[in-house]
Short mmCIF file of C-alpha atoms and ligand atoms in Angstrom, two decimals:
data_model
loop_
_atom_site.label_atom_id
_atom_site.label_comp_id
_atom_site.label_asym_id
_atom_site.label_seq_id
_atom_site.Cartn_x
_atom_site.Cartn_y
_atom_site.Cartn_z
CA MET A 98 14.50 2.16 11.23
CA LYS A 99 16.47 0.69 12.92
CA ARG A 100 17.86 3.33 15.17
CA LYS A 101 14.51 3.62 16.28
CA LEU A 102 14.25 -0.13 16.62
CA GLN A 103 17.65 0.16 18.53
CA LYS A 104 15.99 3.20 20.68
CA ILE A 105 13.38 1.05 21.61
CA TYR A 106 15.14 -1.90 22.43
CA TRP A 107 17.85 -0.18 24.79
CA ILE A 108 14.98 1.65 26.27
CA GLY A 109 13.76 -1.83 27.54
CA VAL A 110 16.84 -2.99 28.45
CA ILE A 111 17.66 -0.25 30.44
CA CYS A 112 14.76 -0.43 32.59
CA THR A 113 14.94 -4.38 32.92
CA LEU A 114 18.52 -3.54 34.51
CA ILE A 115 16.98 -0.37 36.66
CA MET A 116 14.54 -2.87 38.32
CA ALA A 117 16.97 -5.56 38.46
CA THR A 118 19.61 -2.98 40.71
CA ILE A 119 16.25 -1.97 42.77
CA ALA A 120 15.48 -5.78 43.80
CA VAL A 121 19.11 -6.69 44.64
CA PHE A 122 19.82 -2.96 46.29
CA MET A 123 16.04 -3.95 48.51
CA LEU A 124 17.28 -7.80 49.49
CA ILE A 125 20.77 -6.57 50.87
CA ALA A 126 19.01 -3.82 52.63
CA PHE A 127 16.34 -6.32 54.45
CA ARG A 128 19.84 -8.29 55.30
CA ILE A 129 21.65 -5.19 56.53
CA ILE A 130 18.49 -4.08 59.06
CA ASP A 131 18.30 -7.78 60.50
CA LYS A 132 22.21 -7.65 61.02
CA ASN A 133 22.09 -4.84 62.68
CA ASP A 134 19.15 -5.85 64.69
CA SER A 135 20.87 -8.66 66.55
CA LEU A 136 24.67 -6.96 66.44
CA ILE A 137 22.30 -4.17 68.28
CA SER A 138 20.86 -6.86 70.88
CA ILE A 139 24.54 -8.30 71.46
CA LEU A 140 25.51 -5.14 71.83
CA GLU A 141 23.57 -4.72 74.71
CA THR A 142 23.73 -7.64 76.09
CA ALA A 143 27.60 -7.94 75.82
CA SER A 144 27.93 -4.26 77.78
CA GLY A 145 26.21 -5.92 80.77
CA TRP A 146 28.24 -8.29 80.80
CA THR A 147 31.46 -5.91 80.44
CA GLN A 148 30.97 -3.39 83.84
CA ALA A 149 31.28 -6.38 85.73
CA VAL A 150 34.55 -7.22 84.25
CA ASP A 151 38.01 -6.54 85.42
CA GLY A 152 40.43 -8.71 84.33
CA ASP A 153 41.98 -9.69 80.72
CA LEU A 154 39.85 -6.72 78.50
CA ASN A 155 41.07 -9.19 75.34
CA ALA A 156 40.13 -12.79 77.18
CA HIS A 157 36.44 -10.94 77.33
CA ALA A 158 36.50 -9.55 73.92
CA ARG A 159 37.42 -13.04 72.60
CA SER A 160 34.67 -14.76 74.59
CA ILE A 161 31.92 -12.13 73.24
CA ALA A 162 32.82 -12.97 69.75
CA GLY A 163 32.08 -15.98 70.51
CA VAL A 164 28.46 -15.63 70.92
CA SER A 165 28.69 -15.29 66.62
CA PRO A 166 30.28 -16.49 64.40
CA ARG A 167 32.50 -13.28 62.50
CA LEU A 168 31.88 -11.11 65.22
CA ARG A 169 34.75 -8.77 65.91
CA VAL A 170 34.70 -6.90 69.42
CA THR A 171 36.86 -4.45 70.17
CA PHE A 172 37.17 -2.20 73.48
CA LEU A 173 38.72 1.57 73.31
CA MET A 174 39.28 4.42 75.16
CA ASP A 175 37.48 7.47 74.40
CA SER A 176 40.56 8.87 73.30
CA GLY A 177 39.50 6.22 70.42
CA PHE A 178 42.78 4.38 71.59
CA VAL A 179 42.39 0.41 71.00
CA LEU A 180 42.49 -1.22 74.59
CA ALA A 181 41.66 -4.98 73.50
CA ASP A 182 40.33 -6.57 69.97
CA SER A 183 38.95 -10.32 69.15
CA GLU A 184 40.72 -10.88 66.23
CA GLY A 185 44.07 -8.61 66.31
CA GLU A 186 46.55 -7.14 68.09
CA ALA A 187 45.60 -3.95 69.86
CA ALA A 188 48.69 -2.10 70.09
CA GLU A 189 49.12 -3.01 66.20
CA MET A 190 45.97 -0.73 65.94
CA SER A 191 45.14 2.71 64.37
CA ASN A 192 43.22 5.19 66.69
CA HIS A 193 39.24 4.49 66.43
CA LEU A 194 38.23 8.14 67.41
CA ASP A 195 37.39 9.59 64.02
CA ARG A 196 35.17 6.25 63.40
CA PRO A 197 31.29 7.59 63.59
CA GLU A 198 29.86 5.10 65.45
CA ILE A 199 33.35 5.80 68.15
CA GLN A 200 31.77 9.30 68.27
CA ALA A 201 28.17 8.07 68.75
CA ALA A 202 29.01 6.37 72.02
CA ILE A 203 31.63 9.12 73.10
CA ASN A 204 28.52 10.99 73.26
CA GLY A 205 26.05 8.85 74.73
CA GLU A 206 24.49 7.23 72.53
CA ILE A 207 24.50 3.68 70.78
CA GLY A 208 26.99 3.89 67.66
CA ARG A 209 25.74 2.62 64.58
CA SER A 210 27.93 2.32 60.70
CA PHE A 211 27.98 0.59 57.43
CA ARG A 212 31.10 0.77 55.42
CA LEU A 213 33.21 -0.80 53.44
CA SER A 214 36.15 -1.52 55.72
CA GLY A 215 39.36 -0.07 54.48
CA THR A 216 41.61 -2.83 55.98
CA GLN A 217 38.94 -5.70 55.16
CA SER A 218 38.19 -4.85 51.97
CA VAL A 219 34.48 -6.06 52.64
CA PHE A 220 31.20 -4.05 53.60
CA MET A 221 30.90 -3.71 57.65
CA LEU A 222 28.39 -3.17 60.08
CA TYR A 223 29.54 -1.42 63.31
CA ALA A 224 27.54 -0.95 65.96
CA ALA A 225 29.50 0.78 69.46
CA LYS A 226 27.86 2.02 73.15
CA ARG A 227 30.06 3.21 76.16
CA VAL A 228 30.13 0.48 79.08
CA SER A 229 32.04 2.33 81.55
CA ASP A 230 33.99 5.48 81.98
CA ASN A 231 36.61 5.45 79.69
CA LEU A 232 35.41 2.27 78.32
CA ILE A 233 33.59 2.10 74.58
CA LEU A 234 32.56 -1.74 73.24
CA ARG A 235 32.35 -1.86 70.01
CA LEU A 236 31.05 -4.72 67.83
CA SER A 237 31.22 -5.51 63.94
CA PHE A 238 30.08 -7.66 61.14
CA PRO A 239 30.80 -8.12 58.04
CA ILE A 240 28.32 -8.55 55.21
CA GLU A 241 30.01 -10.48 52.47
CA ILE A 242 27.02 -10.73 51.11
CA ILE A 243 26.79 -7.60 50.09
CA THR A 244 30.37 -7.78 48.51
CA ASN A 245 29.93 -11.29 47.16
CA ALA A 246 26.02 -9.52 45.60
CA LEU A 247 28.01 -6.61 44.02
CA ILE A 248 30.51 -8.38 42.39
CA VAL A 249 27.50 -11.23 41.02
CA TYR A 250 25.85 -8.50 40.41
CA THR A 251 28.56 -6.78 38.43
CA ILE A 252 29.67 -9.45 36.41
CA GLY A 253 25.90 -10.65 35.74
CA ILE A 254 25.56 -7.48 33.90
CA ILE A 255 28.58 -7.78 31.97
CA MET A 256 27.85 -10.64 30.91
CA LEU A 257 23.89 -9.72 30.18
CA LEU A 258 25.08 -7.13 28.69
CA VAL A 259 27.10 -8.79 26.01
CA ILE A 260 24.44 -11.11 25.35
CA LEU A 261 21.91 -8.24 24.69
CA ILE A 262 24.17 -6.63 22.35
CA ILE A 263 25.11 -9.69 20.26
CA PHE A 264 20.94 -10.75 20.37
CA GLN A 265 20.28 -6.88 19.92
CA LYS A 266 22.37 -6.98 16.73
CA ARG A 267 20.52 -10.07 15.21
CA ALA A 268 17.69 -9.01 16.51
CA VAL A 269 17.55 -5.35 15.01
CA LEU A 270 19.35 -7.19 11.52
CA HIS A 271 16.20 -9.89 11.54
CA ILE A 272 13.73 -7.48 11.78
CA THR A 273 15.38 -4.66 9.52
CA GLY A 274 15.95 -7.34 7.08
CA ALA A 275 12.51 -8.46 7.04
CA VAL A 276 11.04 -5.06 6.66
CA ALA A 277 13.47 -4.49 3.90
CA THR A 278 11.97 -7.42 2.16
CA GLN A 279 8.86 -6.71 3.22
CA ILE A 280 9.05 -2.80 1.09
CA ASP A 281 10.97 -4.98 -1.87
CA ASP A 282 7.67 -6.97 -1.82
CA VAL A 283 5.11 -4.12 -1.71
CA ARG A 284 7.24 -2.33 -4.63
CA ARG A 285 6.90 -5.50 -6.27
CA THR A 286 3.12 -5.77 -6.03
CA LEU A 287 2.53 -2.49 -7.26
CA GLU A 288 5.03 -3.00 -10.03
CA GLY A 289 2.88 -6.19 -10.73
CA GLU A 290 5.39 -8.05 -10.28
CA ILE A 291 3.82 -10.33 -7.81
CA GLU A 292 -0.17 -10.75 -6.70
CA THR A 293 -0.28 -10.57 -3.25
CA PRO A 294 2.69 -9.74 -1.07
CA LYS A 295 3.21 -12.16 2.11
CA ALA A 296 3.37 -10.49 5.84
CA VAL A 297 6.89 -11.51 7.13
CA PHE A 298 4.54 -10.00 10.41
CA SER A 299 0.74 -11.19 10.40
CA GLU A 300 0.12 -7.90 11.28
CA PHE A 301 0.51 -6.62 8.38
CA GLN A 302 -1.37 -8.71 6.45
CA PRO A 303 -4.92 -6.41 6.61
CA ALA A 304 -2.45 -3.07 5.03
CA LEU A 305 -0.67 -5.59 2.07
CA ASP A 306 -3.82 -6.82 1.32
CA ASN A 307 -5.07 -3.56 0.85
CA ILE A 308 -2.27 -2.75 -0.74
CA SER A 309 -2.30 -5.46 -3.31
CA TYR A 310 -5.92 -4.46 -3.79
CA GLN A 311 -5.14 -1.24 -4.72
CA ALA A 312 -2.28 -2.20 -6.79
CA LYS A 313 -4.51 -4.38 -8.94
CA ARG A 314 -7.28 -1.26 -9.28
CA LEU A 315 -4.03 0.74 -10.25
CA ASN A 316 -2.21 -1.41 -12.28
CA SER A 317 -5.70 -2.26 -14.29
CA ASP A 318 -6.60 1.49 -14.51
CA LEU A 319 -3.14 1.83 -15.65
CA LYS A 320 -3.68 -0.90 -18.73
CA GLU A 321 -6.19 0.65 -19.40
CA VAL A 322 -5.12 4.70 -20.08
CA ARG A 323 -2.07 2.36 -21.93
CA ARG A 324 -4.76 1.21 -24.17
CA THR A 325 -6.77 4.19 -24.42
CA LEU A 326 -3.64 6.56 -25.29
CA SER A 327 -2.84 3.79 -27.83
CA LEU A 328 -6.06 3.75 -29.82
CA ARG A 329 -6.11 7.75 -29.04
CA SER A 330 -2.72 7.40 -31.52
CA ASP A 331 -3.78 4.79 -33.66
CA PHE A 332 -7.04 6.84 -34.20
CA VAL A 333 -4.35 9.90 -34.72
CA ALA A 334 -2.96 8.35 -37.15
CA ASN A 335 -5.53 6.49 -38.90
CA ALA A 336 -7.78 9.80 -39.26
CA SER A 337 -4.70 11.39 -40.77
CA HIS A 338 -4.44 9.19 -43.32
CA GLU A 339 -8.37 8.89 -44.27
CA LEU A 340 -7.70 13.04 -44.81
CA ARG A 341 -4.64 12.89 -46.87
CA SER A 342 -5.85 10.47 -49.55
CA PRO A 343 -8.75 13.06 -50.63
CA LEU A 344 -6.30 16.19 -49.67
CA THR A 345 -4.09 14.73 -52.70
CA SER A 346 -6.82 14.21 -54.92
CA VAL A 347 -7.45 18.03 -54.17
CA MET A 348 -4.59 19.37 -54.63
CA GLY A 349 -3.38 17.24 -57.96
CA PHE A 350 -7.10 18.38 -59.48
CA ALA A 351 -6.54 21.91 -58.81
CA GLU A 352 -3.11 22.12 -59.68
CA MET A 353 -4.75 21.21 -63.10
CA LEU A 354 -6.67 23.57 -63.19
CA ASP A 355 -4.51 26.02 -62.47
CA GLU A 356 -2.14 25.16 -64.54
CA GLY A 357 -4.48 24.81 -67.45
CA LEU A 358 -3.97 21.10 -68.10
CA ALA A 359 -7.57 21.07 -68.05
CA ASP A 360 -8.76 22.50 -71.31
CA THR A 361 -11.85 21.25 -72.22
CA PRO A 362 -14.92 22.15 -70.73
CA GLU A 363 -15.98 18.38 -69.66
CA GLU A 364 -12.32 17.79 -68.15
CA LYS A 365 -13.16 21.19 -65.94
CA LYS A 366 -15.91 19.78 -65.04
CA MET A 367 -14.32 16.63 -64.29
CA CYS A 368 -12.08 18.07 -62.05
CA ILE A 369 -14.85 20.49 -59.85
CA GLN A 370 -16.70 17.15 -59.86
CA THR A 371 -13.99 15.46 -58.37
CA ILE A 372 -12.77 18.27 -55.75
CA ARG A 373 -16.22 18.56 -54.19
CA SER A 374 -16.81 14.32 -54.40
CA GLU A 375 -13.12 14.62 -52.42
CA CYS A 376 -14.20 17.18 -50.03
CA SER A 377 -17.56 15.54 -49.65
CA ARG A 378 -15.51 12.20 -48.70
CA MET A 379 -13.37 14.67 -46.08
CA LEU A 380 -17.01 15.84 -44.26
CA ASN A 381 -18.29 12.80 -43.98
CA VAL A 382 -15.04 11.60 -42.03
CA VAL A 383 -14.41 14.50 -39.71
CA GLU A 384 -18.18 14.66 -39.11
CA ASP A 385 -17.90 10.71 -37.70
CA VAL A 386 -14.76 11.44 -36.03
CA LEU A 387 -16.71 14.29 -34.47
CA LEU A 388 -19.37 12.27 -33.49
CA LEU A 389 -17.32 9.47 -32.10
CA SER A 390 -15.41 12.29 -29.81
CA ARG A 391 -18.38 13.49 -28.60
CA ALA A 392 -19.87 10.07 -28.14
CA GLU A 393 -16.99 9.34 -26.04
CA ARG A 394 -17.53 12.48 -24.07
CA GLU A 395 -20.25 13.32 -23.64
CA LYS A 396 -22.43 12.93 -20.10
CA ASP A 397 -25.30 14.49 -19.58
CA LEU A 398 -27.36 12.57 -21.48
CA ILE A 399 -31.11 12.69 -21.78
CA PHE A 400 -32.42 9.42 -21.54
CA LYS A 401 -36.23 9.34 -22.36
CA SER A 402 -38.54 6.26 -23.70
CA VAL A 403 -37.93 6.52 -27.05
CA SER A 404 -40.64 4.64 -29.90
CA VAL A 405 -37.39 2.74 -32.08
CA TYR A 406 -40.93 2.09 -34.58
CA GLU A 407 -41.08 6.04 -35.29
CA VAL A 408 -37.18 6.60 -35.40
CA ALA A 409 -37.42 3.76 -37.81
CA ASN A 410 -39.88 5.03 -40.12
CA GLU A 411 -38.29 8.36 -40.25
CA ILE A 412 -34.44 6.69 -41.27
CA ALA A 413 -36.65 4.73 -43.99
CA GLN A 414 -38.07 8.13 -45.40
CA ALA A 415 -35.16 9.62 -45.02
CA LEU A 416 -33.12 6.72 -46.88
CA SER A 417 -35.67 5.84 -49.27
CA PRO A 418 -34.07 7.49 -52.66
CA GLN A 419 -31.00 5.53 -51.80
CA ALA A 420 -32.67 2.79 -51.68
CA ALA A 421 -34.84 2.90 -54.54
CA GLU A 422 -31.47 3.81 -56.52
CA LYS A 423 -30.46 0.43 -55.85
CA ASN A 424 -34.14 -0.97 -56.45
CA ILE A 425 -34.34 -1.66 -52.71
CA ASP A 426 -37.00 -3.22 -50.74
CA LEU A 427 -36.66 -1.52 -47.00
CA ARG A 428 -39.38 -2.21 -44.20
CA VAL A 429 -39.82 -1.55 -40.72
CA GLU A 430 -41.23 -4.45 -39.18
CA GLY A 431 -42.23 -5.44 -34.95
CA THR A 432 -42.76 -2.66 -32.67
CA LEU A 433 -40.00 -1.21 -29.71
CA ILE A 434 -39.86 1.50 -26.72
CA LEU A 435 -36.77 1.90 -25.37
CA TYR A 436 -35.45 4.11 -22.32
CA SER A 437 -32.97 5.78 -24.15
CA VAL A 438 -31.31 8.66 -26.03
CA GLU A 439 -33.24 9.07 -29.00
CA LYS A 440 -30.84 10.88 -31.24
CA ASP A 441 -28.63 7.98 -30.42
CA ILE A 442 -31.16 5.36 -31.78
CA TRP A 443 -30.96 7.64 -34.82
CA GLU A 444 -27.63 7.46 -35.20
CA ILE A 445 -27.28 3.73 -34.79
CA LEU A 446 -30.35 3.05 -37.02
CA TYR A 447 -29.26 5.51 -40.06
CA ASN A 448 -25.80 4.04 -39.65
CA LEU A 449 -26.65 0.39 -39.89
CA THR A 450 -29.42 0.65 -42.37
CA SER A 451 -27.37 3.13 -44.66
CA ASN A 452 -25.01 0.42 -44.41
CA GLY A 453 -27.69 -2.55 -45.69
CA ILE A 454 -28.53 -0.53 -48.83
CA ARG A 455 -24.91 0.73 -49.67
CA TYR A 456 -23.72 -3.00 -49.08
CA GLY A 457 -27.01 -4.31 -50.31
CA LYS A 458 -27.69 -5.82 -54.21
CA LYS A 459 -29.65 -4.41 -56.42
CA GLY A 460 -33.07 -5.81 -56.16
CA GLY A 461 -32.44 -6.92 -52.45
CA TRP A 462 -33.69 -5.78 -49.69
CA VAL A 463 -33.43 -4.20 -46.03
CA LYS A 464 -34.84 -4.61 -42.89
CA ILE A 465 -35.43 -3.38 -39.89
CA CYS A 466 -36.82 -5.34 -37.51
CA LEU A 467 -37.62 -4.44 -33.94
CA LYS A 468 -38.19 -6.94 -31.26
CA LYS A 469 -38.52 -6.81 -27.32
CA ASP A 470 -35.08 -5.07 -26.42
CA GLU A 471 -33.17 -5.51 -29.95
CA ILE A 472 -32.69 -3.50 -32.75
CA ILE A 473 -31.96 -6.20 -35.83
CA VAL A 474 -31.12 -4.82 -38.91
CA ALA A 475 -31.22 -7.31 -41.70
CA ASP A 476 -29.71 -7.33 -45.69
CA ASN A 477 -29.29 -9.63 -48.37
CA GLY A 478 -26.38 -8.09 -49.75
CA ILE A 479 -22.68 -8.70 -50.63
CA GLY A 480 -22.26 -10.22 -46.81
CA ILE A 481 -18.99 -10.25 -45.38
CA GLU A 482 -16.33 -13.15 -44.77
CA GLU A 483 -15.56 -14.66 -41.49
CA MET A 484 -11.88 -13.35 -40.82
CA HIS A 485 -13.75 -9.81 -41.03
CA LEU A 486 -16.22 -9.99 -38.68
CA PRO A 487 -14.07 -9.81 -35.11
CA HIS A 488 -12.90 -6.93 -36.22
CA LEU A 489 -15.55 -4.88 -37.98
CA PHE A 490 -16.54 -2.81 -34.93
CA GLU A 491 -13.04 -1.53 -34.73
CA GLN A 492 -12.42 2.40 -35.08
CA PHE A 493 -11.92 2.83 -39.06
CA TYR A 494 -11.76 -0.76 -40.36
CA ARG A 495 -12.70 -1.44 -43.87
CA VAL A 496 -13.45 -4.69 -45.49
CA ASP A 497 -11.75 -4.99 -48.53
CA GLN A 498 -12.41 -1.89 -50.41
CA SER A 499 -11.77 -3.67 -54.06
CA ARG A 500 -15.14 -5.26 -53.90
CA ASP A 501 -17.25 -2.12 -55.09
CA PRO A 502 -14.84 1.24 -55.80
CA SER A 503 -18.26 3.41 -55.78
CA VAL A 504 -18.53 2.70 -52.38
CA ARG A 505 -16.21 4.48 -50.27
CA GLY A 506 -17.21 4.51 -46.60
CA THR A 507 -14.91 6.35 -43.93
CA GLY A 508 -14.78 2.87 -42.01
CA LEU A 509 -16.03 4.86 -38.39
CA GLY A 510 -19.72 3.73 -38.97
CA LEU A 511 -20.03 0.71 -36.77
CA SER A 512 -17.86 1.73 -34.35
CA ILE A 513 -20.35 4.59 -33.98
CA VAL A 514 -22.51 2.21 -33.25
CA ARG A 515 -21.06 -0.11 -30.85
CA THR A 516 -19.98 3.26 -29.02
CA LEU A 517 -23.59 4.92 -29.11
CA SER A 518 -25.36 1.08 -28.49
CA GLN A 519 -22.81 1.13 -24.82
CA ARG A 520 -24.41 3.93 -23.43
CA ASN A 521 -27.15 2.80 -24.51
CA GLY A 522 -26.79 -0.35 -22.36
CA GLY A 523 -27.01 -2.00 -25.24
CA SER A 524 -24.74 -4.81 -27.03
CA VAL A 525 -24.08 -5.11 -30.42
CA SER A 526 -23.13 -8.24 -33.00
CA VAL A 527 -22.62 -9.41 -36.50
CA LYS A 528 -23.55 -12.71 -38.07
CA SER A 529 -22.58 -12.70 -42.05
CA GLU A 530 -22.08 -15.12 -45.20
CA TYR A 531 -20.38 -14.00 -47.47
CA GLY A 532 -22.42 -13.54 -50.82
CA LYS A 533 -25.44 -14.05 -48.84
CA GLY A 534 -26.45 -11.08 -46.77
CA SER A 535 -25.62 -9.82 -43.24
CA GLU A 536 -27.53 -9.36 -39.86
CA PHE A 537 -26.50 -7.01 -37.34
CA SER A 538 -28.22 -6.52 -33.87
CA VAL A 539 -28.18 -4.72 -30.76
CA LEU A 540 -29.29 -5.79 -27.70
CA PHE A 541 -30.74 -3.68 -24.91
CA SER A 542 -30.44 -4.52 -21.08
CA ASN A 543 -32.65 -3.33 -19.30
CA LYS A 544 -30.57 -1.93 -17.16
CA GLN A 545 -30.93 1.70 -18.21
CA SER A 546 -35.00 1.54 -17.47
CA PRO A 547 -36.39 4.42 -15.15
CA ASP A 548 -38.24 1.78 -12.75
P1 ADP B 197 -17.95 2.21 -44.13
O1 ADP B 197 -17.84 3.87 -43.82
O2 ADP B 197 -16.28 1.80 -44.65
O3 ADP B 197 -19.40 1.46 -44.08
P2 ADP B 197 -18.17 1.09 -41.09
O4 ADP B 197 -18.01 0.73 -40.00
O5 ADP B 197 -19.74 1.31 -41.43
O6 ADP B 197 -17.62 1.70 -42.09
O7 ADP B 197 -18.41 -0.28 -41.87
C1 ADP B 197 -17.39 -1.11 -41.83
C2 ADP B 197 -17.01 -2.04 -42.57
O8 ADP B 197 -17.92 -2.83 -42.23
C3 ADP B 197 -17.46 -1.58 -43.77
O9 ADP B 197 -16.41 -1.45 -44.41
C4 ADP B 197 -18.13 -2.86 -44.85
O10 ADP B 197 -17.32 -3.28 -45.58
C5 ADP B 197 -18.53 -3.94 -43.79
N1 ADP B 197 -19.83 -3.67 -43.74
C6 ADP B 197 -20.47 -2.88 -42.62
N2 ADP B 197 -22.09 -3.47 -43.03
C7 ADP B 197 -22.10 -4.32 -44.05
C8 ADP B 197 -23.50 -4.68 -44.89
N3 ADP B 197 -24.22 -4.85 -44.61
N4 ADP B 197 -23.02 -5.73 -45.55
C9 ADP B 197 -21.13 -6.17 -46.08
N5 ADP B 197 -20.73 -5.46 -45.70
C10 ADP B 197 -21.10 -3.89 -44.40
#
């Protein structure tokens, strides 16, 4: 990133410098063209005067030079030998034959040249013309602006480069620092440390908002996954625990039989009966576990209009022996048609009603009341203490078992009721008064309705 920014920065700088250079050189070129034109016109006029001159060439050269400040006039022979000069001593001057403007003048043309003068270290413009046999007139003019411009330009460029290097270091450091902070903010957002990172550059804001939204979703999904994993491991631990006690009991009684510790037929019968009842308890746990895991995984559910009244009557019929055993009056009141999964409704009603009977008092009652969008299963049984109510629907939660040791459930029934109610668009709740009875309600929303 740092390198890329530096590259872009320097490309920008180089382009600017090239453009500045072109501008400077164009200005110089215009200046040269302008001076060149005026030098040629002076040359033309002066060559006219010269043809008539007969006397002192040096004086004549100086008088031509007086036409324009800084103009230098030189008279030379075809051999390049300097005859007179407006500024210097002709005798001391070197032969000028190799100068391009002199060469052109010898050939009868108007010679022009522009170069750095070896003697004066300044850029000079030259023009030369033959004025008579063996006499060449040469004019020269210093273009100091070029030298000055080049000096100023070079110093300017050096200063500019120094400033740009300092600025570039700071700017690049600032940008890379800001981007690093931004990346760190994004990391913290993804890890859930901060909610919304503030954009260092406003252009980043939409992307950051999106990242923050996705991070929130991911974090909440992650929490859900963690919660599910922890529930799973609790579930496995609880299920193993639930199976261990009956298994230990089965093992104990089987050993008793094996080692001949149960002598009498009554003792043997007691051992076998215990083994059977423990096995049926394990079977109940396994069936409930399977039902619950199926309920959590099943996808292709068949929803249809279900007559809850008919299902409730079937259940009342099926549970009538248990109800009769405790002399419990089991009734169904009201009607209800629900768009739902029939076997789920069956399971919900079965669990709630069988609980009502199991935890009911002898000679008491259990009512299945069907109302608009609601199933209520109420009883006047032993009731539940308030402190247990928030946990009743948790897997394997059982209220103090010392209440009635003959009633041994799995602690999964209400959790199955909750899971099945939810997938049918219902929510389950409980009201209870300890010693007086309980009321379980499943309220269905209309969401599952076909229309
Ligand atoms: P279990 O198989 O133990 O009955 P449930 O999940 O069905 O498991 O019930 C959880 C606990 O809620 C039970 O252990 C029981 O103590 C209590 N409970 C459920 N229904 C009733 C009820 N109708 N009356 C009193 N207590 C109940």
